[in-house]
One Martini backbone bead per residue (centre of mass of N, CA, C, O) as a GRO file, in nm:
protein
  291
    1UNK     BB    1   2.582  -1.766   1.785
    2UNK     BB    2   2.477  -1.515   1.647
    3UNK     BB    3   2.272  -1.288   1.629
    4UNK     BB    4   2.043  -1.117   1.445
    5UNK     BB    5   2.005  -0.815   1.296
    6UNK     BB    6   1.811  -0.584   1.311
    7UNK     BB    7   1.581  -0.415   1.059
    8UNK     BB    8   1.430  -0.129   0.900
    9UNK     BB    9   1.110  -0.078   0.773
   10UNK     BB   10   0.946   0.173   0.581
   11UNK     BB   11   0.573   0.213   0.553
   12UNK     BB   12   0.344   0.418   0.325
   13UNK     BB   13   0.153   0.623   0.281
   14UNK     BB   14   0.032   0.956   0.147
   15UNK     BB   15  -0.237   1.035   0.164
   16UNK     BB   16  -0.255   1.213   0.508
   17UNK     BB   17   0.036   1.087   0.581
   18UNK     BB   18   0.293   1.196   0.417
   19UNK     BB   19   0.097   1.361   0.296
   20UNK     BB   20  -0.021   1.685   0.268
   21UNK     BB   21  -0.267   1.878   0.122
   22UNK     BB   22  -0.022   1.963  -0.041
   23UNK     BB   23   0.150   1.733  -0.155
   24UNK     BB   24   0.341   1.746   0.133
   25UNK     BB   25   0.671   1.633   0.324
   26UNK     BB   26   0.807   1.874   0.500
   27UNK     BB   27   0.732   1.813   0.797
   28UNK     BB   28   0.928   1.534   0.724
   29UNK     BB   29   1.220   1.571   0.710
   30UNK     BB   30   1.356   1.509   0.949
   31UNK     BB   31   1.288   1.209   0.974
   32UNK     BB   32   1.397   1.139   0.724
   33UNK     BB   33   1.679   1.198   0.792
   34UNK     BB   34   1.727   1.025   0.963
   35UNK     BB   35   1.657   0.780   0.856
   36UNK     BB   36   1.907   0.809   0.602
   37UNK     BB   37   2.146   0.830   0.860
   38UNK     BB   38   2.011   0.460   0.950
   39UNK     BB   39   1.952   0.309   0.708
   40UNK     BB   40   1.619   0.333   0.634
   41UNK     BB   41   1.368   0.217   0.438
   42UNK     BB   42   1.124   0.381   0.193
   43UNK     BB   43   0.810   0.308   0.140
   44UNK     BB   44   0.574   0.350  -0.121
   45UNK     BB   45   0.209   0.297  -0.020
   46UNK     BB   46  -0.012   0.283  -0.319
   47UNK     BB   47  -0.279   0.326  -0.517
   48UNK     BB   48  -0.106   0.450  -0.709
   49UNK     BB   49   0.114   0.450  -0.956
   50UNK     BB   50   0.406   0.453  -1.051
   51UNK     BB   51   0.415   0.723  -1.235
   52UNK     BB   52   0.305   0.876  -1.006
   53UNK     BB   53   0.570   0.805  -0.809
   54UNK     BB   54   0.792   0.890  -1.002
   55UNK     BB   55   0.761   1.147  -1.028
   56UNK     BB   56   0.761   1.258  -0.723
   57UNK     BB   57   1.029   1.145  -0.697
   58UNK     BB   58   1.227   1.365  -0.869
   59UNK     BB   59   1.180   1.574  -0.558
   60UNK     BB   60   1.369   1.404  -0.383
   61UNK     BB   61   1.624   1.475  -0.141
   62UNK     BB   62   1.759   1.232  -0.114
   63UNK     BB   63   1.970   0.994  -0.191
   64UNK     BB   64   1.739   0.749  -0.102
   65UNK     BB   65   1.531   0.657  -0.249
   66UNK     BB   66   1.183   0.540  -0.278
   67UNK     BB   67   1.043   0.261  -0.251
   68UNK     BB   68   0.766   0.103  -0.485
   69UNK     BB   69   0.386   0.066  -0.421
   70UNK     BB   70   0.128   0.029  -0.581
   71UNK     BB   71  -0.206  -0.070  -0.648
   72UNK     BB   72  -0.228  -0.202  -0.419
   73UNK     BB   73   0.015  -0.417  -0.428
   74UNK     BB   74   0.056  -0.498  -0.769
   75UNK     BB   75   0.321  -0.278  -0.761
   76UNK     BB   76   0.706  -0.278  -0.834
   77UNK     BB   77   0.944  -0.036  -0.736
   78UNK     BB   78   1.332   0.016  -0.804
   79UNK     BB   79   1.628   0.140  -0.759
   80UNK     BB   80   1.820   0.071  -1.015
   81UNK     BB   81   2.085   0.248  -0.897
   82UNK     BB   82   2.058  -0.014  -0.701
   83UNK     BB   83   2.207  -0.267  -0.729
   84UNK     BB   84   2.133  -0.508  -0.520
   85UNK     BB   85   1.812  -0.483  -0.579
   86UNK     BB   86   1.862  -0.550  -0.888
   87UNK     BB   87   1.955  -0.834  -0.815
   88UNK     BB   88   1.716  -0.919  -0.650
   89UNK     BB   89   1.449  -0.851  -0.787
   90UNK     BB   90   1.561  -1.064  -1.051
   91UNK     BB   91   1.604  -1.350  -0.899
   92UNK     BB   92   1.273  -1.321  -0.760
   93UNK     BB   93   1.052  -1.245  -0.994
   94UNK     BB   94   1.152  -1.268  -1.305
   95UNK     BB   95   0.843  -1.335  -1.481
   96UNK     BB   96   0.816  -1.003  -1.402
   97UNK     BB   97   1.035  -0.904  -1.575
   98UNK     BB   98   1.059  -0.630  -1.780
   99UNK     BB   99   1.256  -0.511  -1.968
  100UNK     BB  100   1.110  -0.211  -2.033
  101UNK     BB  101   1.071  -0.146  -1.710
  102UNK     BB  102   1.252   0.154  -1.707
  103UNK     BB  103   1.171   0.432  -1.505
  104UNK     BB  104   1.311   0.683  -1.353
  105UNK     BB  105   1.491   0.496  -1.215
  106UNK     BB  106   1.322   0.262  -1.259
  107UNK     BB  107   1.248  -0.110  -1.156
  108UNK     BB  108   0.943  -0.239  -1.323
  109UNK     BB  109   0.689  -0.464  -1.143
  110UNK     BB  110   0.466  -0.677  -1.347
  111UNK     BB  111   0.198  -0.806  -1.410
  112UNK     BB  112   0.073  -0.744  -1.822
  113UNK     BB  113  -0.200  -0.900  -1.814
  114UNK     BB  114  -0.410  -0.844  -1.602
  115UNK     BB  115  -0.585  -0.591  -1.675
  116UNK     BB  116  -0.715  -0.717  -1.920
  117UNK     BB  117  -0.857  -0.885  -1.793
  118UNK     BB  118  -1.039  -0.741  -1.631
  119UNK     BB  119  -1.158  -0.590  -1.860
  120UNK     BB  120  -1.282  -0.797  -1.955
  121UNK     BB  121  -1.478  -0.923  -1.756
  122UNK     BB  122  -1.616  -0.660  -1.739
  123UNK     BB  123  -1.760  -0.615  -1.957
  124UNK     BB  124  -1.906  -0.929  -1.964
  125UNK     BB  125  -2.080  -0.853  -1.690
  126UNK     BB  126  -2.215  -0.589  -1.811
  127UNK     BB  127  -2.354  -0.723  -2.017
  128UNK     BB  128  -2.525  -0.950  -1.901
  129UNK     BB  129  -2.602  -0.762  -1.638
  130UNK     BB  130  -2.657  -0.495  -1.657
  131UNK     BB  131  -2.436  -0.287  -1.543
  132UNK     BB  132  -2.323   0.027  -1.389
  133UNK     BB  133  -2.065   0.132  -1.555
  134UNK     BB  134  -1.735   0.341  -1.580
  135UNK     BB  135  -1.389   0.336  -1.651
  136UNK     BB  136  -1.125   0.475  -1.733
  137UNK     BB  137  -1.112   0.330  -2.044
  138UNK     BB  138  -1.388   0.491  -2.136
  139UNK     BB  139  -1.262   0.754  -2.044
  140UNK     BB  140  -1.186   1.082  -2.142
  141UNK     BB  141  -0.956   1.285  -2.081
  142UNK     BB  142  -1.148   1.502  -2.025
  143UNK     BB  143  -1.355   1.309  -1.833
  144UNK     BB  144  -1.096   1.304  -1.612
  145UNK     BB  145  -1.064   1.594  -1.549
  146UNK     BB  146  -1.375   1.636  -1.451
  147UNK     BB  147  -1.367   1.434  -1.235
  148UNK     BB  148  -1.053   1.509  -1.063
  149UNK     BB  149  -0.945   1.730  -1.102
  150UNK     BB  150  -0.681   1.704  -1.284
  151UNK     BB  151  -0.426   1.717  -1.487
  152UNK     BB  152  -0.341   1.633  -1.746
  153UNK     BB  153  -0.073   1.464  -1.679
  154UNK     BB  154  -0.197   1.314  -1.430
  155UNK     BB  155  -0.384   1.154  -1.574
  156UNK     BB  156  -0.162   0.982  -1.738
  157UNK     BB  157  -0.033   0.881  -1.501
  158UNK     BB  158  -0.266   0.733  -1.423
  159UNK     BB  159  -0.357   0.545  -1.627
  160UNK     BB  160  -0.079   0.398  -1.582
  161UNK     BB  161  -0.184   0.070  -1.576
  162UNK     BB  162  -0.137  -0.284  -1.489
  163UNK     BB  163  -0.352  -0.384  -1.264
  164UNK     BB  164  -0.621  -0.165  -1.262
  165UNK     BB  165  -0.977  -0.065  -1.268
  166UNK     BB  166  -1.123   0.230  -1.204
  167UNK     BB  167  -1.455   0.277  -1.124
  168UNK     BB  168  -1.766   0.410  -1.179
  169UNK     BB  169  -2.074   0.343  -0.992
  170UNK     BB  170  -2.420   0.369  -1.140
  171UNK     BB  171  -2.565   0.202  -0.963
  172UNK     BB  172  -2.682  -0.039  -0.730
  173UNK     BB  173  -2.642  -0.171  -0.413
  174UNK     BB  174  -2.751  -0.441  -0.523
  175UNK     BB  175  -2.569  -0.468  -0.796
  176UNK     BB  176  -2.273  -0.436  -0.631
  177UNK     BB  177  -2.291  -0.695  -0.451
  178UNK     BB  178  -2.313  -0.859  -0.708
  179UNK     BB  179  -2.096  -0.804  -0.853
  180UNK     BB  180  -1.855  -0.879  -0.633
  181UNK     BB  181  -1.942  -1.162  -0.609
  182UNK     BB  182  -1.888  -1.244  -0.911
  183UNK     BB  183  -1.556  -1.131  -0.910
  184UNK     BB  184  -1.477  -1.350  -0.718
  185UNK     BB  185  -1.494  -1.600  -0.952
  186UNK     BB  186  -1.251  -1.479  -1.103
  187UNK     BB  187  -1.040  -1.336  -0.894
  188UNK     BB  188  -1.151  -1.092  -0.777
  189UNK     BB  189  -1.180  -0.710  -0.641
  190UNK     BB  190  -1.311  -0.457  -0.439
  191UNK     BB  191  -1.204  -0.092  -0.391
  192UNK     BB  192  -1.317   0.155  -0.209
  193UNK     BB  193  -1.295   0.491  -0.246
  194UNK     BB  194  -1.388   0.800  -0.271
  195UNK     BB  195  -1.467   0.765  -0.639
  196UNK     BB  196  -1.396   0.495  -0.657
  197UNK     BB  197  -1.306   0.168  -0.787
  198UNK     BB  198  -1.131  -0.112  -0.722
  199UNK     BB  199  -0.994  -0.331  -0.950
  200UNK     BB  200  -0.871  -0.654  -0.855
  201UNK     BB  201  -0.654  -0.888  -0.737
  202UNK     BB  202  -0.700  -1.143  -0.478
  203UNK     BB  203  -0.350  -1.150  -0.408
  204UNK     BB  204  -0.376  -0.807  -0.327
  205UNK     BB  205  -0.204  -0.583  -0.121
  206UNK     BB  206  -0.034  -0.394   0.099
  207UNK     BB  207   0.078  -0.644   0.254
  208UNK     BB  208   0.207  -0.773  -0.013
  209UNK     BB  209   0.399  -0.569  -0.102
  210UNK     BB  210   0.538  -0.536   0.202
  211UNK     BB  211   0.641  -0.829   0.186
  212UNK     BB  212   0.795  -0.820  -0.091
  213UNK     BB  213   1.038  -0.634   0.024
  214UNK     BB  214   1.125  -0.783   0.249
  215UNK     BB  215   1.190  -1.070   0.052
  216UNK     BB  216   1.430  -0.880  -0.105
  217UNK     BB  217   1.614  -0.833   0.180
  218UNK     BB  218   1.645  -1.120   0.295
  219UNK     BB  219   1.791  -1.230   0.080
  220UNK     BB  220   2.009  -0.977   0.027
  221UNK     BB  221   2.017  -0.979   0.385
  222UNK     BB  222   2.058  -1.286   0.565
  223UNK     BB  223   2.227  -1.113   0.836
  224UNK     BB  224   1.898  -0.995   0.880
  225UNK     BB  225   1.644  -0.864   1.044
  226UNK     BB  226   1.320  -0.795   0.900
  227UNK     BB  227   1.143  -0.493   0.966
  228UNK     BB  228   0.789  -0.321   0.993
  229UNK     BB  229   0.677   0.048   1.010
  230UNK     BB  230   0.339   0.134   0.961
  231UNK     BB  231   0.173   0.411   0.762
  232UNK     BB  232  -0.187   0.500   0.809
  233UNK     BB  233  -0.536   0.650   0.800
  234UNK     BB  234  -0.700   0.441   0.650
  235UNK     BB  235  -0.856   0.118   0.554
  236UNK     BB  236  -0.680   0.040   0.319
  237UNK     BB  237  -0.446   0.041   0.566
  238UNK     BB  238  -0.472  -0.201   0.714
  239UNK     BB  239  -0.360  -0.470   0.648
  240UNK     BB  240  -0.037  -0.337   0.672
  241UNK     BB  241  -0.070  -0.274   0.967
  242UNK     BB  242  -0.174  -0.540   1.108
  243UNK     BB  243   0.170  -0.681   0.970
  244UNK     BB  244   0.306  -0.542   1.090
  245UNK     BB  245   0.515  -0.480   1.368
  246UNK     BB  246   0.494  -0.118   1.360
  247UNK     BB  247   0.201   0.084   1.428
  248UNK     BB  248   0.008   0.364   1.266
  249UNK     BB  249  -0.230   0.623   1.315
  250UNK     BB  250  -0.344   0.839   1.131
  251UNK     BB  251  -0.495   1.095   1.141
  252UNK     BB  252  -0.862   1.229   0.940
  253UNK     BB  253  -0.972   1.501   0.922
  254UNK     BB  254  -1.201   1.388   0.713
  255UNK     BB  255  -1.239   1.066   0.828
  256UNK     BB  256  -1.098   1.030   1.092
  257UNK     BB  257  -1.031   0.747   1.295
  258UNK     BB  258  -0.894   0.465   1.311
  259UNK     BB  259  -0.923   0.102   1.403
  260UNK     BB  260  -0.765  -0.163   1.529
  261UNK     BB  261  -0.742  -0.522   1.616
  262UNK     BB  262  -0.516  -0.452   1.749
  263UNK     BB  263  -0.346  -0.286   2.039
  264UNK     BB  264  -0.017  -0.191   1.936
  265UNK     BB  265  -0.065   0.097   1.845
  266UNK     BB  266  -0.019   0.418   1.707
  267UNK     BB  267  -0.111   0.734   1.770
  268UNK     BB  268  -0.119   1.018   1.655
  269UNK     BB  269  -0.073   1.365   1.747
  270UNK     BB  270  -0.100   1.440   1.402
  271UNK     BB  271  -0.173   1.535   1.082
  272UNK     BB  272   0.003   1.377   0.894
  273UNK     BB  273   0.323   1.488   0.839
  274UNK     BB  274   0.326   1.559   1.165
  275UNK     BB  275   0.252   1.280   1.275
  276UNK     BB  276   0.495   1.146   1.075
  277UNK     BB  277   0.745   1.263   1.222
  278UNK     BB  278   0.667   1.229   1.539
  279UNK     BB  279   0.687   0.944   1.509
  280UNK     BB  280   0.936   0.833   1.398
  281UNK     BB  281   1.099   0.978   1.593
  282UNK     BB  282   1.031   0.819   1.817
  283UNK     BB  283   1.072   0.551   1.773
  284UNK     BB  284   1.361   0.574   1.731
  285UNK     BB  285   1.432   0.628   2.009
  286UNK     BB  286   1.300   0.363   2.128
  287UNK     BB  287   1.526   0.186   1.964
  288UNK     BB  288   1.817   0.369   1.937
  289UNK     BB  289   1.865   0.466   1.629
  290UNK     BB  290   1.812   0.769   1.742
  291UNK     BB  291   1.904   1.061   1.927
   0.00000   0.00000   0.00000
């Protein structure tokens, strides 16, 4: 019996990661063209929405699509016109596919009920507790403009959440960890970004996400044996990184470089898209993917 061929899947976060300051991944194109090349597809795994990924992806230059990963691994689109994955998906995936969920050339897929439910919960812990906080659905376009410094249509592109609910917290840290205790028993979590916090499902992770497409590639080509490359920067993208088979952690010229769990990741040599470019080279080569 023949072994089965090992595949790579790339995984990357995209601020500070595949995308520099000026959100632009243009120092990677080396790279992102040897990847397609390989045929070893890239995933963007980010709390960012789908529509604001979707949107990014519309100046895509290659010809294989990036599949996205949602807001934190709670929402997946892969590119429609690409039958095999859309097969696979629709298999897969089942009562989690919308019929409407056709976006600028992505099949999007995620539970439409989330977002709801916890809106109503942080609500009524709200009013309950006295909590202060306000979350995205509370302010007015205008107010969410002058707090992201985002365009309008950018802010349109973040509001558009399926799963998750981004609040600031105006409260105490003490009142803070009371509050993350009682969404435990919701079944949320919090997880604090720059300037918000996001509420989502404690079923969902950045490695949910990414072990999610690894498992619609396995199904429709159960003649490979499928692995995954990790790249990010921040702590949001530990959990990714540590179930990755290859993990790279790109320095964060901001807010220094973290440290995984792992002893076996590699640290890239340059920041943003220049060490993700870098490292990707490497890989390839190490691998004999690409020489």
């Amino acid at each position: 019996m023949m072994a089965k061929q090992v595949q790579w899947i790339v995984v990357t976060d995209l601020d500070a990661s595949l995308l520099d300051e000026s959100y632009s991944y243009a120092s990677a194109m080396e790279s992102l063209e040897a990847l397609q090349t390989c045929d070893i597809p890239v995933v963007w795994n980010s709390s960012k929405t789908l529509d604001e990924m979707i949107e990014m992806a519309k100046d895509w230059p290659l010809k294989d699509k990036p599949i996205l990963v949602g807001e934190n691994g709670a929402t997946l689109a892969f590119p429609s016109d690409t039958e095999a994955v859309a097969e696979a998906t629709e298999s897969v995936w089942g009562d989690f596919l919308r019929a409407d969920a056709v976006k600028g050339g992505y099949l999007c897929l995620f539970d439409s009920e989330v977002r709801g439910l916890i809106l109503r919960t942080i609500q009524l812990l709200k009013k309950q507790n006295g909590f202060a906080f306000r979350g995205f659905s509370d302010f007015s376009d205008e107010a969410l403009i002058e707090l992201t410094g985002l365009s309008d249509k950018a802010v349109q592109l973040a509001k558009a959440r399926q799963a998750t609910e981004p609040i600031l917290w105006e409260g105490s840290d003490e009142d803070y960890l009371r509050f993350v205790q009682i969404i435990k028993g919701y079944g949320f979590k919090a997880i604090r970004g720059g300037q918000f916090t996001h509420i989502m499902d404690t079923k969902f992770d950045k490695s949910i996400g990414m072990a999610s497409v690894v498992s619609l590639f396995a199904k429709r080509y159960p003649e490979s044996v499928w692995k995954t490359i990790a790249l990010g920067d921040s702590p949001n993208d530990a959990v990714m990184l540590e179930q990755a088979d290859f993990a790279v952690v790109i320095p964060n010229k901001a807010k220094g470089t973290m440290t995984l769990k792992r002893k076996d990741y590699i640290l890239a040599n340059g920041y943003a898209s220049e060490g993700w470019n870098d490292s990707v080279l490497k890989f390839l080569k190490s691998t004999q993917q690409f020489i």
